[in-house]
Every structure is written in C-alpha cells, then in structure tokens.
Amino acid sequence: MNLEYFHLIDRIAELRIEQRSITVEALVPQTSTIFEGHFPGYPLMPGVLLIETMAQTSGWLLIALMQFQRMPFLAAVKEAKMRSFVTPGETLSVEATVIHEGSGYTMTEANIKSGGKLACNATLTFRHVPFPHPDLRGHMEVMARQIGFPEQMIHG
C-alpha cells in the first residue's frame, strides 16, 4: 500500500473470472503521514480508505471482466460496515464478487479480512465507461502489471 498515492492494492492473489470474483492482498504500511492525524498515539486506517480498498479491488475485477476495455468509477456505497479496527502493519485480504450488472452499472459485494477476521464489508455500485483518456489507460496498464494482473488481459 502507498496510502498517500491511493495505491491500496499490493497484489492480486486470485482472479476467478467464471465466478466473477477476486481476492487481493494489501499490507498496511507501518508509517504514513495519514496516521499522524488518524490518530496521534493510536494510528488507525481510516474507514474511507478501507472503502476505497474494497472499491479498488472491485474495480480490478470489473476491468478484468470487461477485458480492459472500460474503466469503472465508484458511483455508490451501500451498507458499508466497519467491524473492527485496522492498524499499521496488518496484512489485509480483500474479496469482491459481482452481484448485479446492467445498463452501464455493476454492483459488487466486497469485504476486508485481517487475520481471518472480518474488518469491514460493503455493497458497491460502479458506472463503467470507455477509458476517458489514453494517459489514464496507460497508467492503469502500469498499475495492473505491478499488482500481478494477468498479462494476457492487458491488451496494451
């Protein structure tokens, strides 16, 4: 994880196209400027970044399902629940599964576990559109390679 740059996924652990699901791993850094204010003396991963981690996980799944032809953008967060604190140094396992799609939108269910314990979960909705700019697609291709996205799916 590189919190300051919103790079929240370290690697794809398993991509299951047939089941329309994905599992990724992310290591919460020991130090980050974010923890200086959240909270002094008791650093915690902000809930909004946990939601973003689930959104990025879901996004990589959708990019794979759409064969890197469209870019998903988070449109809604529903039923988000923070169930336990996440602290620096924890290794997170993040899962996402498609539960509904149609009319240019896709819904996923996602969760984050740490040490096998559920830390948070949410239902997320995404709007997907053609990549709006070649630079964004190029950046996404670079990021995909860094996290172990299957090379044959990156048409770049």
PDB file of N, CA and C in Angstrom, residues 63 66 68-73 127-132 136 140:
ATOM      1  N   ILE A  63     -12.520  -4.487 -14.417  1.00  0.00           N
ATOM      2  CA  ILE A  63     -11.629  -4.291 -15.564  1.00  0.00           C
ATOM      3  C   ILE A  63     -11.324  -5.635 -16.226  1.00  0.00           C
ATOM      4  N   MET A  66     -14.411  -6.868 -18.102  1.00  0.00           N
ATOM      5  CA  MET A  66     -14.668  -6.059 -19.298  1.00  0.00           C
ATOM      6  C   MET A  66     -13.468  -6.068 -20.238  1.00  0.00           C
ATOM      7  N   PHE A  68     -10.419  -5.100 -20.049  1.00  0.00           N
ATOM      8  CA  PHE A  68      -9.618  -3.869 -20.094  1.00  0.00           C
ATOM      9  C   PHE A  68     -10.110  -2.883 -21.158  1.00  0.00           C
ATOM     10  N   GLN A  69     -11.400  -2.938 -21.470  1.00  0.00           N
ATOM     11  CA  GLN A  69     -11.958  -2.037 -22.476  1.00  0.00           C
ATOM     12  C   GLN A  69     -12.727  -0.869 -21.865  1.00  0.00           C
ATOM     13  N   ARG A  70     -13.090  -0.978 -20.587  1.00  0.00           N
ATOM     14  CA  ARG A  70     -13.864   0.073 -19.927  1.00  0.00           C
ATOM     15  C   ARG A  70     -13.284   0.319 -18.541  1.00  0.00           C
ATOM     16  N   MET A  71     -13.512   1.512 -18.021  1.00  0.00           N
ATOM     17  CA  MET A  71     -13.000   1.911 -16.717  1.00  0.00           C
ATOM     18  C   MET A  71     -14.162   2.063 -15.744  1.00  0.00           C
ATOM     19  N   PRO A  72     -14.126   1.340 -14.632  1.00  0.00           N
ATOM     20  CA  PRO A  72     -15.184   1.501 -13.628  1.00  0.00           C
ATOM     21  C   PRO A  72     -14.892   2.681 -12.696  1.00  0.00           C
ATOM     22  N   PHE A  73     -15.929   3.421 -12.369  1.00  0.00           N
ATOM     23  CA  PHE A  73     -15.838   4.530 -11.423  1.00  0.00           C
ATOM     24  C   PHE A  73     -16.860   4.300 -10.318  1.00  0.00           C
ATOM     25  N   ARG A 127     -20.187   2.756 -12.128  1.00  0.00           N
ATOM     26  CA  ARG A 127     -20.532   3.107 -13.501  1.00  0.00           C
ATOM     27  C   ARG A 127     -19.290   2.804 -14.311  1.00  0.00           C
ATOM     28  N   HIS A 128     -19.450   2.181 -15.467  1.00  0.00           N
ATOM     29  CA  HIS A 128     -18.270   1.926 -16.295  1.00  0.00           C
ATOM     30  C   HIS A 128     -18.453   2.551 -17.669  1.00  0.00           C
ATOM     31  N   VAL A 129     -17.347   3.169 -18.102  1.00  0.00           N
ATOM     32  CA  VAL A 129     -17.343   3.918 -19.355  1.00  0.00           C
ATOM     33  C   VAL A 129     -16.060   3.572 -20.113  1.00  0.00           C
ATOM     34  N   PRO A 130     -16.015   3.852 -21.420  1.00  0.00           N
ATOM     35  CA  PRO A 130     -14.736   3.691 -22.118  1.00  0.00           C
ATOM     36  C   PRO A 130     -13.673   4.537 -21.412  1.00  0.00           C
ATOM     37  N   PHE A 131     -12.433   4.100 -21.436  1.00  0.00           N
ATOM     38  CA  PHE A 131     -11.375   4.874 -20.793  1.00  0.00           C
ATOM     39  C   PHE A 131     -11.455   6.308 -21.305  1.00  0.00           C
ATOM     40  N   PRO A 132     -11.597   7.296 -20.404  1.00  0.00           N
ATOM     41  CA  PRO A 132     -11.809   8.675 -20.843  1.00  0.00           C
ATOM     42  C   PRO A 132     -10.569   9.370 -21.404  1.00  0.00           C
ATOM     43  N   LEU A 136      -4.816   7.814 -18.783  1.00  0.00           N
ATOM     44  CA  LEU A 136      -5.398   7.031 -17.688  1.00  0.00           C
ATOM     45  C   LEU A 136      -5.266   5.546 -17.985  1.00  0.00           C
ATOM     46  N   MET A 140      -3.201   2.786 -15.843  1.00  0.00           N
ATOM     47  CA  MET A 140      -3.845   1.572 -15.337  1.00  0.00           C
ATOM     48  C   MET A 140      -3.108   0.320 -15.812  1.00  0.00           C
TER      49      MET A 140
END
